[in-house]
PDB file of C-alpha atoms in Angstrom:
ATOM      1  CA  UNK A  11      10.291 -10.105  36.059  1.00  0.00           C
ATOM      2  CA  UNK A  12       6.930  -8.815  37.233  1.00  0.00           C
ATOM      3  CA  UNK A  13       8.301  -7.854  40.653  1.00  0.00           C
ATOM      4  CA  UNK A  14      11.238  -5.998  39.114  1.00  0.00           C
ATOM      5  CA  UNK A  15       9.000  -4.193  36.605  1.00  0.00           C
ATOM      6  CA  UNK A  16       6.574  -3.004  39.262  1.00  0.00           C
ATOM      7  CA  UNK A  17       9.251  -2.142  41.799  1.00  0.00           C
ATOM      8  CA  UNK A  18       8.704   1.310  43.300  1.00  0.00           C
ATOM      9  CA  UNK A  19       5.255   1.555  41.740  1.00  0.00           C
ATOM     10  CA  UNK A  20       6.839   1.522  38.329  1.00  0.00           C
ATOM     11  CA  UNK A  21       8.148   5.041  38.891  1.00  0.00           C
ATOM     12  CA  UNK A  22      11.728   4.443  39.970  1.00  0.00           C
ATOM     13  CA  UNK A  23      13.941   2.389  37.740  1.00  0.00           C
ATOM     14  CA  UNK A  24      17.352   2.491  36.137  1.00  0.00           C
ATOM     15  CA  UNK A  25      16.157   0.573  33.109  1.00  0.00           C
ATOM     16  CA  UNK A  26      14.243   1.473  29.985  1.00  0.00           C
ATOM     17  CA  UNK A  27      11.753  -1.333  29.395  1.00  0.00           C
ATOM     18  CA  UNK A  28      10.623  -2.112  25.869  1.00  0.00           C
ATOM     19  CA  UNK A  29       7.831  -4.626  25.598  1.00  0.00           C
ATOM     20  CA  UNK A  30       7.226  -6.332  22.268  1.00  0.00           C
ATOM     21  CA  UNK A  31       5.102  -9.219  21.145  1.00  0.00           C
ATOM     22  CA  UNK A  32       1.806 -10.054  19.538  1.00  0.00           C
ATOM     23  CA  UNK A  33      -1.114  -8.490  21.355  1.00  0.00           C
ATOM     24  CA  UNK A  34      -2.944 -11.789  21.712  1.00  0.00           C
ATOM     25  CA  UNK A  35       0.018 -13.246  23.646  1.00  0.00           C
ATOM     26  CA  UNK A  36       0.538 -10.307  26.035  1.00  0.00           C
ATOM     27  CA  UNK A  37      -0.626 -11.139  29.589  1.00  0.00           C
ATOM     28  CA  UNK A  38      -3.615  -9.165  30.825  1.00  0.00           C
ATOM     29  CA  UNK A  39      -1.823  -7.887  33.936  1.00  0.00           C
ATOM     30  CA  UNK A  40       0.991  -6.526  31.754  1.00  0.00           C
ATOM     31  CA  UNK A  41      -1.415  -4.684  29.458  1.00  0.00           C
ATOM     32  CA  UNK A  42      -3.093  -3.110  32.469  1.00  0.00           C
ATOM     33  CA  UNK A  43       0.218  -2.196  34.063  1.00  0.00           C
ATOM     34  CA  UNK A  44       1.559  -0.552  30.908  1.00  0.00           C
ATOM     35  CA  UNK A  45      -1.635   1.463  30.436  1.00  0.00           C
ATOM     36  CA  UNK A  46      -1.724   2.670  34.036  1.00  0.00           C
ATOM     37  CA  UNK A  47       1.925   2.990  35.055  1.00  0.00           C
ATOM     38  CA  UNK A  48       3.679   3.697  31.755  1.00  0.00           C
ATOM     39  CA  UNK A  49       1.663   6.390  29.938  1.00  0.00           C
ATOM     40  CA  UNK A  50       2.734   7.285  26.442  1.00  0.00           C
ATOM     41  CA  UNK A  51       4.354  10.699  25.740  1.00  0.00           C
ATOM     42  CA  UNK A  52       1.677  13.353  26.129  1.00  0.00           C
ATOM     43  CA  UNK A  53       1.072  17.070  25.572  1.00  0.00           C
ATOM     44  CA  UNK A  54      -1.875  19.302  26.474  1.00  0.00           C
ATOM     45  CA  UNK A  55      -2.282  20.220  22.808  1.00  0.00           C
ATOM     46  CA  UNK A  56      -0.584  19.558  19.473  1.00  0.00           C
ATOM     47  CA  UNK A  57       0.833  23.110  19.411  1.00  0.00           C
ATOM     48  CA  UNK A  58       2.745  22.677  22.698  1.00  0.00           C
ATOM     49  CA  UNK A  59       6.510  22.555  22.246  1.00  0.00           C
ATOM     50  CA  UNK A  60       7.185  20.512  25.390  1.00  0.00           C
ATOM     51  CA  UNK A  61       5.899  17.211  26.700  1.00  0.00           C
ATOM     52  CA  UNK A  62       4.317  16.803  30.106  1.00  0.00           C
ATOM     53  CA  UNK A  63       6.334  15.127  32.823  1.00  0.00           C
ATOM     54  CA  UNK A  64       5.440  11.669  34.067  1.00  0.00           C
ATOM     55  CA  UNK A  65       3.888  13.157  37.231  1.00  0.00           C
ATOM     56  CA  UNK A  66       1.784  15.634  35.210  1.00  0.00           C
ATOM     57  CA  UNK A  67       0.480  12.896  32.923  1.00  0.00           C
ATOM     58  CA  UNK A  68      -0.378  10.679  35.899  1.00  0.00           C
ATOM     59  CA  UNK A  69      -2.237  13.584  37.504  1.00  0.00           C
ATOM     60  CA  UNK A  70      -4.293  14.088  34.352  1.00  0.00           C
ATOM     61  CA  UNK A  71      -5.093  10.382  34.227  1.00  0.00           C
ATOM     62  CA  UNK A  72      -6.313  10.442  37.821  1.00  0.00           C
ATOM     63  CA  UNK A  73      -8.122  13.810  37.912  1.00  0.00           C
ATOM     64  CA  UNK A  74      -9.490  14.031  34.360  1.00  0.00           C
ATOM     65  CA  UNK A  75      -9.473  10.370  33.308  1.00  0.00           C
ATOM     66  CA  UNK A  76      -7.205  11.191  30.358  1.00  0.00           C
ATOM     67  CA  UNK A  77      -6.305   8.171  28.239  1.00  0.00           C
ATOM     68  CA  UNK A  78      -2.957   8.599  26.496  1.00  0.00           C
ATOM     69  CA  UNK A  79      -2.478   7.248  22.993  1.00  0.00           C
ATOM     70  CA  UNK A  80       0.101   7.398  20.187  1.00  0.00           C
ATOM     71  CA  UNK A  81      -0.866  10.779  18.694  1.00  0.00           C
ATOM     72  CA  UNK A  82       2.072  12.614  20.351  1.00  0.00           C
ATOM     73  CA  UNK A  83       4.681   9.877  20.119  1.00  0.00           C
ATOM     74  CA  UNK A  84       7.830  11.325  18.497  1.00  0.00           C
ATOM     75  CA  UNK A  85       8.033   8.378  16.109  1.00  0.00           C
ATOM     76  CA  UNK A  86       4.419   8.856  15.001  1.00  0.00           C
ATOM     77  CA  UNK A  87       4.076  12.650  14.856  1.00  0.00           C
ATOM     78  CA  UNK A  88       6.102  13.420  11.763  1.00  0.00           C
ATOM     79  CA  UNK A  89       4.596  12.384   8.456  1.00  0.00           C
ATOM     80  CA  UNK A  90       7.954  13.078   6.845  1.00  0.00           C
ATOM     81  CA  UNK A  91      10.009  10.843   9.111  1.00  0.00           C
ATOM     82  CA  UNK A  92      13.595  10.358   8.005  1.00  0.00           C
ATOM     83  CA  UNK A  93      14.720   6.991   6.754  1.00  0.00           C
ATOM     84  CA  UNK A  94      17.444   5.300   8.710  1.00  0.00           C
ATOM     85  CA  UNK A  95      20.775   5.454   6.918  1.00  0.00           C
ATOM     86  CA  UNK A  96      21.390   1.764   7.483  1.00  0.00           C
ATOM     87  CA  UNK A  97      17.949   0.887   6.109  1.00  0.00           C
ATOM     88  CA  UNK A  98      18.515   2.991   2.995  1.00  0.00           C
ATOM     89  CA  UNK A  99      21.828   1.254   2.338  1.00  0.00           C
ATOM     90  CA  UNK A 100      20.250  -2.192   2.746  1.00  0.00           C
ATOM     91  CA  UNK A 101      17.395  -1.318   0.380  1.00  0.00           C
ATOM     92  CA  UNK A 102      19.852  -0.009  -2.222  1.00  0.00           C
ATOM     93  CA  UNK A 103      22.020  -3.116  -1.928  1.00  0.00           C
ATOM     94  CA  UNK A 104      19.005  -5.352  -2.542  1.00  0.00           C
ATOM     95  CA  UNK A 105      18.024  -3.296  -5.583  1.00  0.00           C
ATOM     96  CA  UNK A 106      21.589  -3.461  -6.968  1.00  0.00           C
ATOM     97  CA  UNK A 107      21.609  -7.253  -7.064  1.00  0.00           C
ATOM     98  CA  UNK A 108      21.431  -8.974 -10.448  1.00  0.00           C
ATOM     99  CA  UNK A 109      17.886  -8.910 -11.780  1.00  0.00           C
ATOM    100  CA  UNK A 110      16.521  -6.984  -8.764  1.00  0.00           C
ATOM    101  CA  UNK A 111      16.315  -3.442 -10.181  1.00  0.00           C
ATOM    102  CA  UNK A 112      12.487  -3.536 -10.116  1.00  0.00           C
ATOM    103  CA  UNK A 113      12.104  -4.948  -6.603  1.00  0.00           C
ATOM    104  CA  UNK A 114      10.586  -1.811  -5.014  1.00  0.00           C
ATOM    105  CA  UNK A 115       8.148  -1.064  -7.819  1.00  0.00           C
ATOM    106  CA  UNK A 116       4.359  -1.325  -7.813  1.00  0.00           C
ATOM    107  CA  UNK A 117       4.330  -4.587  -9.786  1.00  0.00           C
ATOM    108  CA  UNK A 118       6.554  -6.302  -7.216  1.00  0.00           C
ATOM    109  CA  UNK A 119       4.184  -5.774  -4.276  1.00  0.00           C
ATOM    110  CA  UNK A 120       2.668  -9.171  -3.449  1.00  0.00           C
ATOM    111  CA  UNK A 121       1.076  -8.734   0.003  1.00  0.00           C
ATOM    112  CA  UNK A 122       1.076  -6.695   3.179  1.00  0.00           C
ATOM    113  CA  UNK A 123       1.428  -7.311   6.895  1.00  0.00           C
ATOM    114  CA  UNK A 124       0.935  -5.058   9.911  1.00  0.00           C
ATOM    115  CA  UNK A 125       3.847  -3.933  12.030  1.00  0.00           C
ATOM    116  CA  UNK A 126       3.672  -5.430  15.500  1.00  0.00           C
ATOM    117  CA  UNK A 127       4.674  -2.078  17.069  1.00  0.00           C
ATOM    118  CA  UNK A 128       2.742   0.635  15.189  1.00  0.00           C
ATOM    119  CA  UNK A 129       0.035  -1.579  13.626  1.00  0.00           C
ATOM    120  CA  UNK A 130       0.506   0.099  10.231  1.00  0.00           C
ATOM    121  CA  UNK A 131       0.258  -2.088   7.126  1.00  0.00           C
ATOM    122  CA  UNK A 132       3.615  -2.521   5.407  1.00  0.00           C
ATOM    123  CA  UNK A 133       4.100  -3.788   1.867  1.00  0.00           C
ATOM    124  CA  UNK A 134       6.043  -6.974   1.117  1.00  0.00           C
ATOM    125  CA  UNK A 135       7.827  -7.262  -2.254  1.00  0.00           C
ATOM    126  CA  UNK A 136       9.007 -10.096  -4.478  1.00  0.00           C
ATOM    127  CA  UNK A 137      10.013 -10.561  -8.109  1.00  0.00           C
ATOM    128  CA  UNK A 138       9.425 -14.315  -7.947  1.00  0.00           C
ATOM    129  CA  UNK A 139       5.920 -14.021  -9.381  1.00  0.00           C
ATOM    130  CA  UNK A 140       5.931 -17.595 -10.701  1.00  0.00           C
ATOM    131  CA  UNK A 141       5.759 -18.884  -7.108  1.00  0.00           C
ATOM    132  CA  UNK A 142       3.763 -15.956  -5.755  1.00  0.00           C
ATOM    133  CA  UNK A 143       0.995 -17.867  -3.971  1.00  0.00           C
ATOM    134  CA  UNK A 144       3.383 -20.350  -2.385  1.00  0.00           C
ATOM    135  CA  UNK A 145       5.636 -17.519  -1.237  1.00  0.00           C
ATOM    136  CA  UNK A 146       2.695 -15.666   0.294  1.00  0.00           C
ATOM    137  CA  UNK A 147       1.652 -18.758   2.211  1.00  0.00           C
ATOM    138  CA  UNK A 148       5.199 -19.299   3.501  1.00  0.00           C
ATOM    139  CA  UNK A 149       5.518 -15.684   4.615  1.00  0.00           C
ATOM    140  CA  UNK A 150       2.119 -15.732   6.341  1.00  0.00           C
ATOM    141  CA  UNK A 151       3.048 -18.858   8.313  1.00  0.00           C
ATOM    142  CA  UNK A 152       6.336 -17.273   9.359  1.00  0.00           C
ATOM    143  CA  UNK A 153       4.756 -13.949  10.401  1.00  0.00           C
ATOM    144  CA  UNK A 154       2.218 -15.787  12.565  1.00  0.00           C
ATOM    145  CA  UNK A 155       5.176 -16.826  14.724  1.00  0.00           C
ATOM    146  CA  UNK A 156       7.388 -13.731  14.397  1.00  0.00           C
ATOM    147  CA  UNK A 157       5.355 -10.628  13.465  1.00  0.00           C
ATOM    148  CA  UNK A 158       6.772  -7.978  11.198  1.00  0.00           C
ATOM    149  CA  UNK A 159       8.597  -4.979  12.709  1.00  0.00           C
ATOM    150  CA  UNK A 160       9.140  -1.705  10.827  1.00  0.00           C
ATOM    151  CA  UNK A 161      12.784  -1.076   9.980  1.00  0.00           C
ATOM    152  CA  UNK A 162      13.749  -4.720  10.500  1.00  0.00           C
ATOM    153  CA  UNK A 163      14.408  -7.546   8.008  1.00  0.00           C
ATOM    154  CA  UNK A 164      11.409  -9.633   7.065  1.00  0.00           C
ATOM    155  CA  UNK A 165      13.167 -12.818   8.197  1.00  0.00           C
ATOM    156  CA  UNK A 166      15.324 -12.845  11.319  1.00  0.00           C
ATOM    157  CA  UNK A 167      17.288 -15.936  10.244  1.00  0.00           C
ATOM    158  CA  UNK A 168      17.520 -18.173   7.198  1.00  0.00           C
ATOM    159  CA  UNK A 169      15.791 -21.186   8.691  1.00  0.00           C
ATOM    160  CA  UNK A 170      14.504 -24.264   6.860  1.00  0.00           C
ATOM    161  CA  UNK A 171      10.940 -22.926   6.923  1.00  0.00           C
ATOM    162  CA  UNK A 172      11.847 -19.823   4.882  1.00  0.00           C
ATOM    163  CA  UNK A 173      14.812 -21.083   2.876  1.00  0.00           C
ATOM    164  CA  UNK A 174      12.890 -20.866  -0.400  1.00  0.00           C
ATOM    165  CA  UNK A 175      11.843 -17.227   0.090  1.00  0.00           C
ATOM    166  CA  UNK A 176      14.732 -15.817   2.169  1.00  0.00           C
ATOM    167  CA  UNK A 177      16.490 -14.394  -0.903  1.00  0.00           C
ATOM    168  CA  UNK A 178      13.438 -13.425  -2.948  1.00  0.00           C
ATOM    169  CA  UNK A 179      10.903 -11.760  -0.601  1.00  0.00           C
ATOM    170  CA  UNK A 180      11.694  -8.467   1.144  1.00  0.00           C
ATOM    171  CA  UNK A 181      10.381  -5.424   2.998  1.00  0.00           C
ATOM    172  CA  UNK A 182      11.855  -1.932   2.824  1.00  0.00           C
ATOM    173  CA  UNK A 183      13.989  -1.508   5.932  1.00  0.00           C
ATOM    174  CA  UNK A 184      14.202   2.248   5.357  1.00  0.00           C
ATOM    175  CA  UNK A 185      10.511   2.509   6.312  1.00  0.00           C
ATOM    176  CA  UNK A 186       9.993   2.939  10.054  1.00  0.00           C
ATOM    177  CA  UNK A 187       6.989   3.398  12.338  1.00  0.00           C
ATOM    178  CA  UNK A 188       6.908   7.151  11.747  1.00  0.00           C
ATOM    179  CA  UNK A 189       6.400   6.851   7.993  1.00  0.00           C
ATOM    180  CA  UNK A 190       3.124   7.198   6.164  1.00  0.00           C
ATOM    181  CA  UNK A 191       1.397   4.246   4.534  1.00  0.00           C
ATOM    182  CA  UNK A 192       3.187   3.249   1.329  1.00  0.00           C
ATOM    183  CA  UNK A 193       1.754   4.065  -2.102  1.00  0.00           C
ATOM    184  CA  UNK A 194       1.855   0.391  -3.139  1.00  0.00           C
ATOM    185  CA  UNK A 195      -0.633  -0.432  -0.369  1.00  0.00           C
ATOM    186  CA  UNK A 196      -3.311   1.869  -1.797  1.00  0.00           C
ATOM    187  CA  UNK A 197      -2.626   0.743  -5.360  1.00  0.00           C
ATOM    188  CA  UNK A 198      -3.155  -2.929  -4.430  1.00  0.00           C
ATOM    189  CA  UNK A 199      -5.674  -2.490  -1.605  1.00  0.00           C
ATOM    190  CA  UNK A 200      -8.736  -3.670  -3.528  1.00  0.00           C
ATOM    191  CA  UNK A 201      -6.947  -6.663  -5.073  1.00  0.00           C
ATOM    192  CA  UNK A 202      -5.700  -7.686  -1.613  1.00  0.00           C
ATOM    193  CA  UNK A 203      -9.079  -7.134   0.025  1.00  0.00           C
ATOM    194  CA  UNK A 204      -7.375  -4.751   2.448  1.00  0.00           C
ATOM    195  CA  UNK A 205      -9.204  -1.974   4.333  1.00  0.00           C
ATOM    196  CA  UNK A 206      -8.902   1.720   3.573  1.00  0.00           C
ATOM    197  CA  UNK A 207      -6.659   3.195   6.249  1.00  0.00           C
ATOM    198  CA  UNK A 208      -5.468   6.647   7.291  1.00  0.00           C
ATOM    199  CA  UNK A 209      -2.223   7.531   5.536  1.00  0.00           C
ATOM    200  CA  UNK A 210      -0.784   8.985   8.758  1.00  0.00           C
ATOM    201  CA  UNK A 211      -1.679   6.628  11.592  1.00  0.00           C
ATOM    202  CA  UNK A 212      -2.859   3.526   9.724  1.00  0.00           C
ATOM    203  CA  UNK A 213      -6.243   3.403  11.461  1.00  0.00           C
ATOM    204  CA  UNK A 214      -9.214   2.083   9.490  1.00  0.00           C
ATOM    205  CA  UNK A 215     -11.715   3.718  11.839  1.00  0.00           C
ATOM    206  CA  UNK A 216     -13.410   7.103  11.382  1.00  0.00           C
ATOM    207  CA  UNK A 217     -12.046   7.718   7.897  1.00  0.00           C
ATOM    208  CA  UNK A 218     -13.080  11.215   6.859  1.00  0.00           C
ATOM    209  CA  UNK A 219     -15.687  11.205   4.103  1.00  0.00           C
ATOM    210  CA  UNK A 220     -15.535  14.990   3.672  1.00  0.00           C
ATOM    211  CA  UNK A 221     -11.914  15.976   4.158  1.00  0.00           C
ATOM    212  CA  UNK A 222     -11.643  19.763   3.896  1.00  0.00           C
ATOM    213  CA  UNK A 223      -8.148  19.425   2.468  1.00  0.00           C
ATOM    214  CA  UNK A 224      -9.446  17.624  -0.620  1.00  0.00           C
ATOM    215  CA  UNK A 225     -11.414  20.698  -1.737  1.00  0.00           C
ATOM    216  CA  UNK A 226     -10.157  22.925  -4.564  1.00  0.00           C
ATOM    217  CA  UNK A 227      -8.264  20.140  -6.268  1.00  0.00           C
ATOM    218  CA  UNK A 228      -5.944  19.142  -3.443  1.00  0.00           C
ATOM    219  CA  UNK A 229      -5.345  15.402  -3.652  1.00  0.00           C
ATOM    220  CA  UNK A 230      -4.574  13.519  -0.460  1.00  0.00           C
ATOM    221  CA  UNK A 231      -4.657   9.949   0.756  1.00  0.00           C
ATOM    222  CA  UNK A 232      -7.417   8.770   3.126  1.00  0.00           C
ATOM    223  CA  UNK A 233      -7.205  10.363   6.557  1.00  0.00           C
ATOM    224  CA  UNK A 234      -9.043   9.697   9.783  1.00  0.00           C
ATOM    225  CA  UNK A 235     -11.013  12.455  11.514  1.00  0.00           C
ATOM    226  CA  UNK A 236      -8.407  12.761  14.250  1.00  0.00           C
ATOM    227  CA  UNK A 237      -5.511  13.280  11.849  1.00  0.00           C
ATOM    228  CA  UNK A 238      -7.526  15.751   9.767  1.00  0.00           C
ATOM    229  CA  UNK A 239      -8.126  17.823  12.906  1.00  0.00           C
ATOM    230  CA  UNK A 240      -4.486  17.721  14.015  1.00  0.00           C
ATOM    231  CA  UNK A 241      -2.670  20.839  12.857  1.00  0.00           C
ATOM    232  CA  UNK A 242       0.754  19.278  12.458  1.00  0.00           C
ATOM    233  CA  UNK A 243      -0.493  16.755   9.925  1.00  0.00           C
ATOM    234  CA  UNK A 244       0.115  17.678   6.292  1.00  0.00           C
ATOM    235  CA  UNK A 245      -1.600  16.448   3.106  1.00  0.00           C
ATOM    236  CA  UNK A 246       0.015  13.542   1.316  1.00  0.00           C
ATOM    237  CA  UNK A 247       0.319  15.422  -1.948  1.00  0.00           C
ATOM    238  CA  UNK A 248      -1.133  18.179  -4.122  1.00  0.00           C
ATOM    239  CA  UNK A 249      -2.080  18.785  -7.716  1.00  0.00           C
ATOM    240  CA  UNK A 250      -3.492  21.855  -9.501  1.00  0.00           C
ATOM    241  CA  UNK A 251      -5.356  24.174  -7.121  1.00  0.00           C
ATOM    242  CA  UNK A 252      -7.983  26.422  -8.773  1.00  0.00           C
ATOM    243  CA  UNK A 253      -6.319  25.981 -12.131  1.00  0.00           C
ATOM    244  CA  UNK A 254      -2.900  26.894 -10.776  1.00  0.00           C
ATOM    245  CA  UNK A 255       0.044  24.681 -10.009  1.00  0.00           C
ATOM    246  CA  UNK A 256       1.436  24.261  -6.533  1.00  0.00           C
ATOM    247  CA  UNK A 257       4.409  26.414  -5.530  1.00  0.00           C
ATOM    248  CA  UNK A 258       6.899  23.648  -6.300  1.00  0.00           C
ATOM    249  CA  UNK A 259       5.332  23.065  -9.707  1.00  0.00           C
ATOM    250  CA  UNK A 260       5.319  26.820 -10.387  1.00  0.00           C
ATOM    251  CA  UNK A 261       9.037  27.057  -9.621  1.00  0.00           C
ATOM    252  CA  UNK A 262       9.741  24.049 -11.835  1.00  0.00           C
ATOM    253  CA  UNK A 263       7.696  25.490 -14.712  1.00  0.00           C
ATOM    254  CA  UNK A 264       9.366  28.892 -14.314  1.00  0.00           C
ATOM    255  CA  UNK A 265      12.782  27.240 -14.548  1.00  0.00           C
ATOM    256  CA  UNK A 266      11.714  25.333 -17.671  1.00  0.00           C
ATOM    257  CA  UNK A 267      10.319  28.496 -19.296  1.00  0.00           C
ATOM    258  CA  UNK A 268      13.566  30.360 -18.607  1.00  0.00           C
ATOM    259  CA  UNK A 269      15.519  27.557 -20.252  1.00  0.00           C
ATOM    260  CA  UNK A 270      13.223  27.650 -23.277  1.00  0.00           C
ATOM    261  CA  UNK A 271      13.551  31.431 -23.591  1.00  0.00           C
ATOM    262  CA  UNK A 272      17.314  31.175 -23.271  1.00  0.00           C
ATOM    263  CA  UNK A 273      17.452  28.528 -25.986  1.00  0.00           C
ATOM    264  CA  UNK A 274      15.307  30.620 -28.360  1.00  0.00           C
ATOM    265  CA  UNK A 275      17.441  33.727 -27.766  1.00  0.00           C
ATOM    266  CA  UNK A 276      20.593  31.738 -28.490  1.00  0.00           C
ATOM    267  CA  UNK A 277      19.088  30.324 -31.670  1.00  0.00           C
ATOM    268  CA  UNK A 278      17.995  33.817 -32.781  1.00  0.00           C
ATOM    269  CA  UNK A 279      21.464  35.215 -32.095  1.00  0.00           C
ATOM    270  CA  UNK A 280      23.098  32.400 -34.064  1.00  0.00           C
ATOM    271  CA  UNK A 281      20.772  33.048 -37.034  1.00  0.00           C
ATOM    272  CA  UNK A 282      21.564  36.770 -36.956  1.00  0.00           C
ATOM    273  CA  UNK A 283      25.290  36.040 -36.883  1.00  0.00           C
ATOM    274  CA  UNK A 284      24.928  33.619 -39.795  1.00  0.00           C
ATOM    275  CA  UNK A 285      23.030  36.232 -41.847  1.00  0.00           C
ATOM    276  CA  UNK A 286      25.659  38.885 -41.077  1.00  0.00           C
ATOM    277  CA  UNK A 287      28.428  36.549 -42.240  1.00  0.00           C
ATOM    278  CA  UNK A 288      26.596  35.796 -45.477  1.00  0.00           C
ATOM    279  CA  UNK A 289      26.022  39.526 -46.174  1.00  0.00           C
ATOM    280  CA  UNK A 290      29.711  40.229 -45.565  1.00  0.00           C
ATOM    281  CA  UNK A 291      30.662  37.458 -47.989  1.00  0.00           C
ATOM    282  CA  UNK A 292      28.322  38.879 -50.669  1.00  0.00           C
ATOM    283  CA  UNK A 293      29.774  42.377 -50.313  1.00  0.00           C
ATOM    284  CA  UNK A 294      33.298  40.941 -50.504  1.00  0.00           C
ATOM    285  CA  UNK A 295      32.682  39.081 -53.769  1.00  0.00           C
ATOM    286  CA  UNK A 296      30.915  42.129 -55.308  1.00  0.00           C
ATOM    287  CA  UNK A 297      33.945  44.252 -54.477  1.00  0.00           C
ATOM    288  CA  UNK A 298      36.123  41.821 -56.361  1.00  0.00           C
TER     289      UNK A 298
END
């Protein structure tokens, strides 16, 4: 396998190699080879529309000692990554089961585990709260052998070791590596003893203490310094800014106000019509 992977200096191949596995089990020579011969997608700046070619990236690594990372990976760039259709259907089917309507809610989050590919913490849900601690222990033992992968089922097969939790503990398969950290993680972070992580990349390092996008009432999740500085990152959410609502809220309020005005005008018109009818009836009886 090693000879085939390194054939032609790792630059000529008819195969797309995807290497998965827990970091502590990956051979040292393979880590070094991937870092040196298989650089991640790279651009000169975040505003560039096109990626550098393999040869250009290798030249930068050699001449400028550039170390590529995941900041420009297509799956990690977008903070509004689309859910997979298949994952959405699976999540909906789980929710539609008898007694499972609350499975994806805040109260059903029991623990978290990091994705073996993107290293982002992902929330694990269960409604079997009576056996919560036992279920957590079972899941932890299983994930030590087969780490969690975004967009994949929590359990690959219904084996004897997970038979008790196979039908009661789940992850959202519509969430992939490009998605932000889930709301349930932040809501339960302190109770779980989990670290504060960047909502975009999941890193717990260099969390911005003075995020300029939290000024003037803008409310965002924790962000690392790198993601704050990256132009294509967007805040997690907004609330009132300088006493005014955001554009979406303004449009919603305008629509509501129009409906209220329309309702009042209709009520006024109906009252006027009712009064006119009564006056006509009075004049009719007087004429008699």
